[in-house]
Coordinates of C-alpha atoms and ligand atoms in Angstrom, one line a residue:
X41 CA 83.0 94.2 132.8
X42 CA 84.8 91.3 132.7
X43 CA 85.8 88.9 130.1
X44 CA 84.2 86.3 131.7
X45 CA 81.0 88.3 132.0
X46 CA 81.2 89.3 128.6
X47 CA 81.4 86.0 127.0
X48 CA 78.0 84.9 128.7
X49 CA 76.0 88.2 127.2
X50 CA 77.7 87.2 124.4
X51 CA 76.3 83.6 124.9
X52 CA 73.2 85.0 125.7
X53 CA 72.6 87.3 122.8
X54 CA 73.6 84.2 120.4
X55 CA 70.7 82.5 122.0
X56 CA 68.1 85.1 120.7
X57 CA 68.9 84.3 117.2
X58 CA 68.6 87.3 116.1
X59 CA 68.4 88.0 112.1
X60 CA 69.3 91.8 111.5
X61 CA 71.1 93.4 108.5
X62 CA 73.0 96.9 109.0
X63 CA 75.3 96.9 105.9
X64 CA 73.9 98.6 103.0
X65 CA 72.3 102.0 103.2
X66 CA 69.0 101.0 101.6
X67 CA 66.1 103.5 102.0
X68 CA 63.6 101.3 104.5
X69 CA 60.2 100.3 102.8
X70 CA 58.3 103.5 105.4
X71 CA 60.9 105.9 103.1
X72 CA 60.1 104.5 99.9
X73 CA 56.3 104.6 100.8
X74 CA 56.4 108.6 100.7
X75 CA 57.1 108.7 97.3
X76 CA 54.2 105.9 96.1
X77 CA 52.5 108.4 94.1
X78 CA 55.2 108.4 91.6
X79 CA 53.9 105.4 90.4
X80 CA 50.7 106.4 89.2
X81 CA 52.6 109.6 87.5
X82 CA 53.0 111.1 84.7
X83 CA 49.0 109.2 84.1
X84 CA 48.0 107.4 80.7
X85 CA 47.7 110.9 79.1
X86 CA 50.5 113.8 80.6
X87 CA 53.9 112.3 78.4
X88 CA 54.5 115.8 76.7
X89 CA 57.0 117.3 78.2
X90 CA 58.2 121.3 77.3
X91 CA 59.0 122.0 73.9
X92 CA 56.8 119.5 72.7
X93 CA 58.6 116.2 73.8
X94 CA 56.9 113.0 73.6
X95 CA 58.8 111.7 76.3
X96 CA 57.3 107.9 75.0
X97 CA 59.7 108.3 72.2
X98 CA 63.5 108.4 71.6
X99 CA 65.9 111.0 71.5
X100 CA 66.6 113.9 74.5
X101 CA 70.0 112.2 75.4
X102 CA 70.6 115.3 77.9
X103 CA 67.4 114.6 79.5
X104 CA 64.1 116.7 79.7
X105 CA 65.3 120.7 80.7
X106 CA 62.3 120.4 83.4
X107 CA 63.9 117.9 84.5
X108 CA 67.7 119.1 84.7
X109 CA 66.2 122.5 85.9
X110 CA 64.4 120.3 89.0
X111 CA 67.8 118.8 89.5
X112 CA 69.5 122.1 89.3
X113 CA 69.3 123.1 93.3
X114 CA 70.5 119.7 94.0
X115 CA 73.5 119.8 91.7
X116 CA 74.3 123.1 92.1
X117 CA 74.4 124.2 88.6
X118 CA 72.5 125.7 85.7
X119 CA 70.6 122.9 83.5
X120 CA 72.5 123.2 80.4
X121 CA 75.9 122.1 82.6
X122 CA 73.8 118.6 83.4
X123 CA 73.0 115.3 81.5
X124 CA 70.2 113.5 83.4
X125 CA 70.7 109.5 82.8
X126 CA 68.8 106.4 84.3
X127 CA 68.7 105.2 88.0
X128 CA 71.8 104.7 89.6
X129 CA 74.8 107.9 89.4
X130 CA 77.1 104.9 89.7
X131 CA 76.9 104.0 86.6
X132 CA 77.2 107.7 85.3
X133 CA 80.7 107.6 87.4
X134 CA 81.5 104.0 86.1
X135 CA 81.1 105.2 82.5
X136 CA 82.5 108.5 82.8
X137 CA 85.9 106.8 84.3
X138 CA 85.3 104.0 81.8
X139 CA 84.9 106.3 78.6
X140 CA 88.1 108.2 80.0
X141 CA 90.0 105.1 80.1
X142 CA 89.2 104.3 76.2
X143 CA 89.2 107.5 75.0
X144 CA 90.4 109.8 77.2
X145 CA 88.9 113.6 78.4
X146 CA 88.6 116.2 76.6
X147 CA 91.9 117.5 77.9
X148 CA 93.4 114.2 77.4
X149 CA 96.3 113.9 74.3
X150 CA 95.5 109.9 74.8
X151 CA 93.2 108.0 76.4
X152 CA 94.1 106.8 80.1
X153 CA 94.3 103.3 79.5
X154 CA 97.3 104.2 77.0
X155 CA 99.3 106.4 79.4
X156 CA 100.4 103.4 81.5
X157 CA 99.9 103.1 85.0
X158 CA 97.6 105.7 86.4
X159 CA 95.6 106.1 89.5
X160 CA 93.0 107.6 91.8
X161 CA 93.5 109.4 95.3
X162 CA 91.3 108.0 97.2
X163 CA 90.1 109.8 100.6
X164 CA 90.2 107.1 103.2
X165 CA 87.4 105.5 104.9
X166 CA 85.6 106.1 101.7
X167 CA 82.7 104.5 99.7
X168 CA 83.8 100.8 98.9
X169 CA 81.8 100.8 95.6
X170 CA 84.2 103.2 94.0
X171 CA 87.0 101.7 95.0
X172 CA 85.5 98.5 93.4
X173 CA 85.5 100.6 89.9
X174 CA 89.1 101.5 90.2
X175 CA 90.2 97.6 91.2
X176 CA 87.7 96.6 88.8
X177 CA 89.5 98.5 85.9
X178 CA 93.1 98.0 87.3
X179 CA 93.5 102.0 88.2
X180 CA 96.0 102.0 91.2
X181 CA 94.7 103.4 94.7
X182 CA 96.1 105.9 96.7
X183 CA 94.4 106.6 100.2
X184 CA 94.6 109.5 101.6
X185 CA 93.7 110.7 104.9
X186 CA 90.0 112.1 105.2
X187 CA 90.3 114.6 108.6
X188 CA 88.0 116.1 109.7
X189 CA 87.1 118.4 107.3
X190 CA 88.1 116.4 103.7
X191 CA 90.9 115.1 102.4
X192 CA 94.2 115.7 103.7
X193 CA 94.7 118.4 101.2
X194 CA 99.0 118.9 102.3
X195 CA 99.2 115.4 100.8
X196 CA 96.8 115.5 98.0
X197 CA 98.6 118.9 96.8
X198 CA 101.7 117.2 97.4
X199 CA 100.8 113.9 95.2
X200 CA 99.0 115.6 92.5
X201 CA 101.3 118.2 91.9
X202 CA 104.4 115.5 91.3
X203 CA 103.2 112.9 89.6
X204 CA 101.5 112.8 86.5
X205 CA 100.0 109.1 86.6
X206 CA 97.1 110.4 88.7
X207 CA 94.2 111.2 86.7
X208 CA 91.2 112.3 89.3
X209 CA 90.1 111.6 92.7
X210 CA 87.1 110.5 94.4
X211 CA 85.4 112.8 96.9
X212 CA 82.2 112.5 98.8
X213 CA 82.2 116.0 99.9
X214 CA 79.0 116.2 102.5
X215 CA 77.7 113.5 104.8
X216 CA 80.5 111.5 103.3
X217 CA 79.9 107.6 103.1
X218 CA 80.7 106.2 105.7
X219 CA 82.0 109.1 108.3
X220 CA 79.6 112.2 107.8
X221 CA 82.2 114.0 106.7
X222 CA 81.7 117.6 105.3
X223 CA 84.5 119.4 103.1
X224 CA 85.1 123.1 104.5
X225 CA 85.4 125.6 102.1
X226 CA 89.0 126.1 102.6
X227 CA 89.3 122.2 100.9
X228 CA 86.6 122.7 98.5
X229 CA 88.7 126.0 97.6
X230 CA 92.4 124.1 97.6
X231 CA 90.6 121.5 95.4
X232 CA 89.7 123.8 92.8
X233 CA 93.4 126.1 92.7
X234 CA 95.2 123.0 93.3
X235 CA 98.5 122.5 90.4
X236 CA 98.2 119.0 88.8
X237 CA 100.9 117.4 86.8
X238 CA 98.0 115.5 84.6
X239 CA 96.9 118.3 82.5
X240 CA 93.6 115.6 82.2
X241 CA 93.4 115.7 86.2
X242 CA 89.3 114.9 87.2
X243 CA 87.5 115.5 90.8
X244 CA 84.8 112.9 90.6
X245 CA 82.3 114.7 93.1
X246 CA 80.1 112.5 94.3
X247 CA 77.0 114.7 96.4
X248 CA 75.1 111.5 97.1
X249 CA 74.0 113.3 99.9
X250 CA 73.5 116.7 98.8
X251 CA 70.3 117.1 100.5
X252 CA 70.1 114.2 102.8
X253 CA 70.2 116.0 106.4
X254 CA 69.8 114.3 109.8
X255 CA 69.1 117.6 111.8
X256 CA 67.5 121.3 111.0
X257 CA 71.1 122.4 110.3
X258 CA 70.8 122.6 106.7
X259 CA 74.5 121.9 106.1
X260 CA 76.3 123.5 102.5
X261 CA 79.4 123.7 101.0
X262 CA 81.4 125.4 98.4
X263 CA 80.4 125.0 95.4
X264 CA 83.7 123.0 93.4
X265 CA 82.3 123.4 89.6
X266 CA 82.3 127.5 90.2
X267 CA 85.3 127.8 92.2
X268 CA 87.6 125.6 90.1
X269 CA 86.4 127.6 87.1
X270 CA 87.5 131.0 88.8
X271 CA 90.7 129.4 89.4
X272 CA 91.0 128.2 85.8
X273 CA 90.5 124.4 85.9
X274 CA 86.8 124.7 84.2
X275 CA 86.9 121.5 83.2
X276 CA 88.3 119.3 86.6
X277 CA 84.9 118.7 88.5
X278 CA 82.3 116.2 87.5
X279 CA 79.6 116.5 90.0
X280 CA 77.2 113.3 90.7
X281 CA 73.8 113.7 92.5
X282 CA 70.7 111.2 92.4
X283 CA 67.2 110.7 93.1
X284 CA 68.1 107.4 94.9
X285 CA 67.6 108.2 98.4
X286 CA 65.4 111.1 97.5
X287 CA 62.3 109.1 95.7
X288 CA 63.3 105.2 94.8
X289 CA 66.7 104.0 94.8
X290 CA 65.3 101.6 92.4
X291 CA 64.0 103.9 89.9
X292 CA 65.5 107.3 90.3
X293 CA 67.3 109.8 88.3
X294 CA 71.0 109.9 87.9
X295 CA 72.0 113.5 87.1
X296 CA 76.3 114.5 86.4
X297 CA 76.7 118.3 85.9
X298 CA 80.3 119.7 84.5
X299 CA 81.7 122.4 82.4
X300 CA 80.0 122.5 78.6
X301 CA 83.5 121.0 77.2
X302 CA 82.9 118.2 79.8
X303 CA 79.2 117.9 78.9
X304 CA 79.7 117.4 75.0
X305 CA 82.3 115.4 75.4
X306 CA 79.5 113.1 77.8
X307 CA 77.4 113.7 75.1
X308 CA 79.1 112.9 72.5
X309 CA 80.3 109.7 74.4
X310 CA 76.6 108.5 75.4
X311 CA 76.0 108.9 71.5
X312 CA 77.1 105.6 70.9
X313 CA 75.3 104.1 73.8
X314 CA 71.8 104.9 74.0
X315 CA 68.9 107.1 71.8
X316 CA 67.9 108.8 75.1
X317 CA 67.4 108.2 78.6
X318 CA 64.5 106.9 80.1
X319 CA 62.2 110.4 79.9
X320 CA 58.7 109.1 81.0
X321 CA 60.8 108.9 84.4
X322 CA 62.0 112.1 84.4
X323 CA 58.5 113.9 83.6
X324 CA 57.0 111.6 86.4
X325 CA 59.8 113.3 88.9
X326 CA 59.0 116.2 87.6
X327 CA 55.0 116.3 88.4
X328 CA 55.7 114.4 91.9
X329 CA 58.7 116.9 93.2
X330 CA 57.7 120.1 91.5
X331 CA 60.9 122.3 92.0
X332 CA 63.0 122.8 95.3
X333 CA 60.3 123.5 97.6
X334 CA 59.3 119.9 96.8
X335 CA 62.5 118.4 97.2
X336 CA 63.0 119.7 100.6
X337 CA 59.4 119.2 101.9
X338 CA 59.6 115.4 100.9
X339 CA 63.6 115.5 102.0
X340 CA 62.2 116.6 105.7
X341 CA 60.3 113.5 105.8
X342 CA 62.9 111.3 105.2
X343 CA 64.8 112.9 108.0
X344 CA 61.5 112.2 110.5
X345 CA 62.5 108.9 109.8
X346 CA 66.5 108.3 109.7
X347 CA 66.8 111.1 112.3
X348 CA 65.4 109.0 115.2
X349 CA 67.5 105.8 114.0
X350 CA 70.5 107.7 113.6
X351 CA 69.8 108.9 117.5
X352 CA 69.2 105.6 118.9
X353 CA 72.4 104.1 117.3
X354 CA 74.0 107.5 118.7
X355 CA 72.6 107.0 121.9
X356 CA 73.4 103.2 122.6
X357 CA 77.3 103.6 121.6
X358 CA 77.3 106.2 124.3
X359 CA 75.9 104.5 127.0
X360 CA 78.0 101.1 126.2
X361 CA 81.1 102.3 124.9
X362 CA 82.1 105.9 125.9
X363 CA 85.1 105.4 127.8
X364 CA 86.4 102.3 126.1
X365 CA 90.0 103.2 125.3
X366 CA 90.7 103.4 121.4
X367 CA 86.6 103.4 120.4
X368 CA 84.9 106.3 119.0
X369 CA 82.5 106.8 116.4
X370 CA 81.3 109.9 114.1
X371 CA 78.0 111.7 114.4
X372 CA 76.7 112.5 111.1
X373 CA 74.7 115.8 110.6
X374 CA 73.3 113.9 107.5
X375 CA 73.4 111.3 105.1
X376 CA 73.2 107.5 105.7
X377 CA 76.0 106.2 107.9
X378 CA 78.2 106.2 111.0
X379 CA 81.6 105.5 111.1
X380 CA 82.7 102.9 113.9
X381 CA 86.5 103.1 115.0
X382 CA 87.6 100.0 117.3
X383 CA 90.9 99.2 118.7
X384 CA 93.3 98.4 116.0
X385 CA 93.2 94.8 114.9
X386 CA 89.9 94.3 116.2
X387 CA 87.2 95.4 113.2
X388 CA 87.3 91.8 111.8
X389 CA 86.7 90.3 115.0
X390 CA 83.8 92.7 115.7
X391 CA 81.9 91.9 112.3
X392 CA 82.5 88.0 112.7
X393 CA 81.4 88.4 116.5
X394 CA 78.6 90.4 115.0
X395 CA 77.6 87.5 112.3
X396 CA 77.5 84.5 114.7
X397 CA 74.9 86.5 116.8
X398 CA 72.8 87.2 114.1
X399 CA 74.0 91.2 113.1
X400 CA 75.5 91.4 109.5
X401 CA 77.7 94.6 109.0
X402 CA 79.0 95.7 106.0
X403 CA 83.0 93.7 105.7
X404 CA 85.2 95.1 108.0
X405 CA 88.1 96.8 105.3
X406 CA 85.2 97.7 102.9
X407 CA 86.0 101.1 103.4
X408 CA 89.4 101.0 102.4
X409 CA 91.0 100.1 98.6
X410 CA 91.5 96.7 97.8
X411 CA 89.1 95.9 100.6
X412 CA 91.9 96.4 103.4
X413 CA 92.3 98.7 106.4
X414 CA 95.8 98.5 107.3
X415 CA 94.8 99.0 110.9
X416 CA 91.7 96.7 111.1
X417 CA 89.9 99.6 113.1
X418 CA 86.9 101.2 111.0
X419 CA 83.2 99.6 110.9
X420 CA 80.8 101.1 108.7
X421 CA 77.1 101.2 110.5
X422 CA 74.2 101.4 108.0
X423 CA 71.0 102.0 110.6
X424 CA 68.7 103.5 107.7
X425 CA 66.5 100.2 106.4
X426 CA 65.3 98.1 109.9
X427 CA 62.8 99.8 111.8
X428 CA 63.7 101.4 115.2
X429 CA 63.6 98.6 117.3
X430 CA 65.6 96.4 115.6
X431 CA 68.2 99.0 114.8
X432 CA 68.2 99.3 118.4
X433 CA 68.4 95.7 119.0
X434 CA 71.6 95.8 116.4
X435 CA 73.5 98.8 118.0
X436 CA 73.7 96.9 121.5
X437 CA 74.5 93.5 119.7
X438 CA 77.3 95.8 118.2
X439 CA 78.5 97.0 121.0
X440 CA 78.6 94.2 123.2
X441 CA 80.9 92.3 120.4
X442 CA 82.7 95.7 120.6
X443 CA 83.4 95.2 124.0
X444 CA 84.1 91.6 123.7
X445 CA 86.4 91.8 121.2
X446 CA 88.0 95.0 123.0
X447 CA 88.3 92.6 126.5
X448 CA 89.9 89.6 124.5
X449 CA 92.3 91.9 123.2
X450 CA 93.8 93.6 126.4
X451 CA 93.6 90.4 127.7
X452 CA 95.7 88.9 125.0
X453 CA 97.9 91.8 125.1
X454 CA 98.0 91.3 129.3
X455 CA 99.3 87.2 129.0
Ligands
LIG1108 C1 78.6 108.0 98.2 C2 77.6 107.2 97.4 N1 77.5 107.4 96.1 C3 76.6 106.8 95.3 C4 75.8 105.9 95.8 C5 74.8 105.2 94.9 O1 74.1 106.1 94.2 P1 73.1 105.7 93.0 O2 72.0 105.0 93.6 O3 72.7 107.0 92.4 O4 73.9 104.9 92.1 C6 75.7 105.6 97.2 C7 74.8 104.6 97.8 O5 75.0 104.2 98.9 C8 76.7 106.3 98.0 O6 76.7 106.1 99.3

């Protein structure tokens, strides 16, 4: 199509004033719905939990075992390697990084903040909200190539092995925010054996998406707590999971599991932080998803809804961009995004094209440190929260400012 031809759909689409939001990957109000029972649980009289807990009072800072044994299929891990804490497993990863930072690991002769400049690998496009902790708390980025399945792990062997300054790394290791991404064994495994020169080196795993799949292919991966313990680095992994995207992403349960070194030193950490979690939360979890049978049922009805989203997105992008030189775009066998690639130079363009016709997108560059992709090329597409049409309606407002922006390029580059 023409320029010409693309600047009047473009016209024309303005002139629907459309309002449609595609940046965060919120559950949509149908998803929360299936979990509304939750808030008539636990029930004015079921708050003791096992071994006589009265879940109405303090104390349990490691969170009820029913509850870490619930959490145990998602995590991967036996329940006395986890600390259940309130709703959002950011914050667990915010502390953790933060509590490393003033008083270092367990492996740590001095906390980070006193070892001068250290940093994070960070796999690259990644989730923008860690990357905000790290700028937040001045830790130096590194980005590292995520392929196509994990990190470049030449270079992260390469880096970690040389220089001491980087203390840990952020990994999304299935459905990975924002391309899908899932870590083959052979990563997970060079992850684990992998030489650091920080003896305090820390894999912050985040399995946000542990369970979330998009098809009947019930994708899993190695497990990185076991396997770095075979290989001798017990105490490198600390694995995130959550109930956000599960039951509420309001009011969920944050879980972190890690070797017992790690999980006394959390403890002992948390001590000074809070009596206990919030436990009436927990038992309420516990009585709505039962045990792993539960979590799966309830997970399959999440995908009955993202699955056709996902699809529609999927199937739009085909039909109005395949063959577009330099555009291509991931399909996710689970989690909550879709990874957009333009032509380089041309992602900005695309979100403010996007904006001005009534389509936010999450900021082009979000997916890189410091908020900037050196190429301009990657567009993270968030199609869980509108309802079908509109999604639809988004993903050819997309690609029509995809193609826009692609046409006044080559034309730019032709003059
Ligand atoms: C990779 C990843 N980690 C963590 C979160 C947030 O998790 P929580 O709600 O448990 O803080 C998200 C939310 O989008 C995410 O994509």
């Amino acid at each position: 199509m023409s320029l010409k031809q693309l600047q009047a759909n473009y016209s024309a689409l303005q002139e629907r004033g459309l309002t449609l939001d595609l940046t965060r990957g919120k559950p949509s109000p149908q998803q929360l719905d299936l979990s509304t029972e939750l808030l008539s649980l636990p029930g004015a009289t079921d708050f003791v939990a096992e071994n006589a807990t009265d879940t109405r009072n303090y104390g349990g800072l490691q969170g009820l075992v029913e509850a870490r044994r619930l959490l145990s299929s998602v995590l991967e891990a036996p329940a006395e390697q986890i600390v259940l804490a309130n709703n959002a497993s950011l914050s667990l990863m915010h502390d953790i990084l933060v509590f490393a930072l003033l008083k270092g690991t367990c492996d740590s002769s001095e906390p980070w903040s006193k070892q001068g400049d250290i940093a994070f690998l960070c796999p690259v496009p990644g989730y923008d909200r860690h990357f905000k902790i790290c700028e937040d708390y001045g830790i130096r980025m590194i980005p590292v190539r995520l392929l196509e399945d994990g990190p470049d792990m030449d270079e992260v062997e390469r880096l970690v092995a040389a220089d001491a300054s980087i203390k840990g790394m952020w990994c999304v290791p299935k459905y990975s925010n924002p391309t899908g991404t899932v870590y083959s064994d052979s990563v997970v495994e060079r992850l684990a054996a992998m030489k650091t020169a920080a003896n305090d080196f820390r894999i912050f795993w985040d399995n946000a998406y542990a369970v979330h799949h998009l098809t009947e292919e019930q994708v899993s991966i190695a497990n990185l707590l076991e396997r770095s313990a075979a290989h001798g680095h017990a105490n490198r992994a600390f694995v995130f999971a959550s109930t956000s995207k599960i039951t509420f992403a309001g009011a969920g349960l944050a879980a972190v599991a890690a070797s017992k070194p790690n999980v006394q030193w959390l403890l002992t950490r948390l001590t000074p932080r809070t009596i206990g979690p919030d436990k009436i939360n927990q038992l309420r979890h516990v009585r709505f998803l039962k045990n792993q049978e539960g979590i799966t049922a309830l997970m399959e009805k999440h995908r009955q809804l993202l699955a056709p989203k996902f699809e529609a997105v999927l199937e739009i992008f085909a039909t109005e961009l395949s063959g577009l030189s330099d555009v291509s775009w991931t399909t996710p066998k689970g989690g909550y995004f879709i990874s957009l690639e333009v032509p380089a130079g041309c992602a900005k363009r695309v979100v403010a094209l996007a904006k001005d016709a009534g389509v936010v997108l999450t900021p082009a560059g979000a997916t890189h440190p410091y908020g900037k992709d050196p190429e301009d090329r990657t567009i993270r597409i968030a199609p869980s929260f509108p309802n079908l049409a509109e999604v639809q309606e988004a993903a050819k407002a997309v690609a029509l400012c995809v193609q826009l922006a692609a046409a006044e390029k080559f034309e730019q580059v032709a003059v």
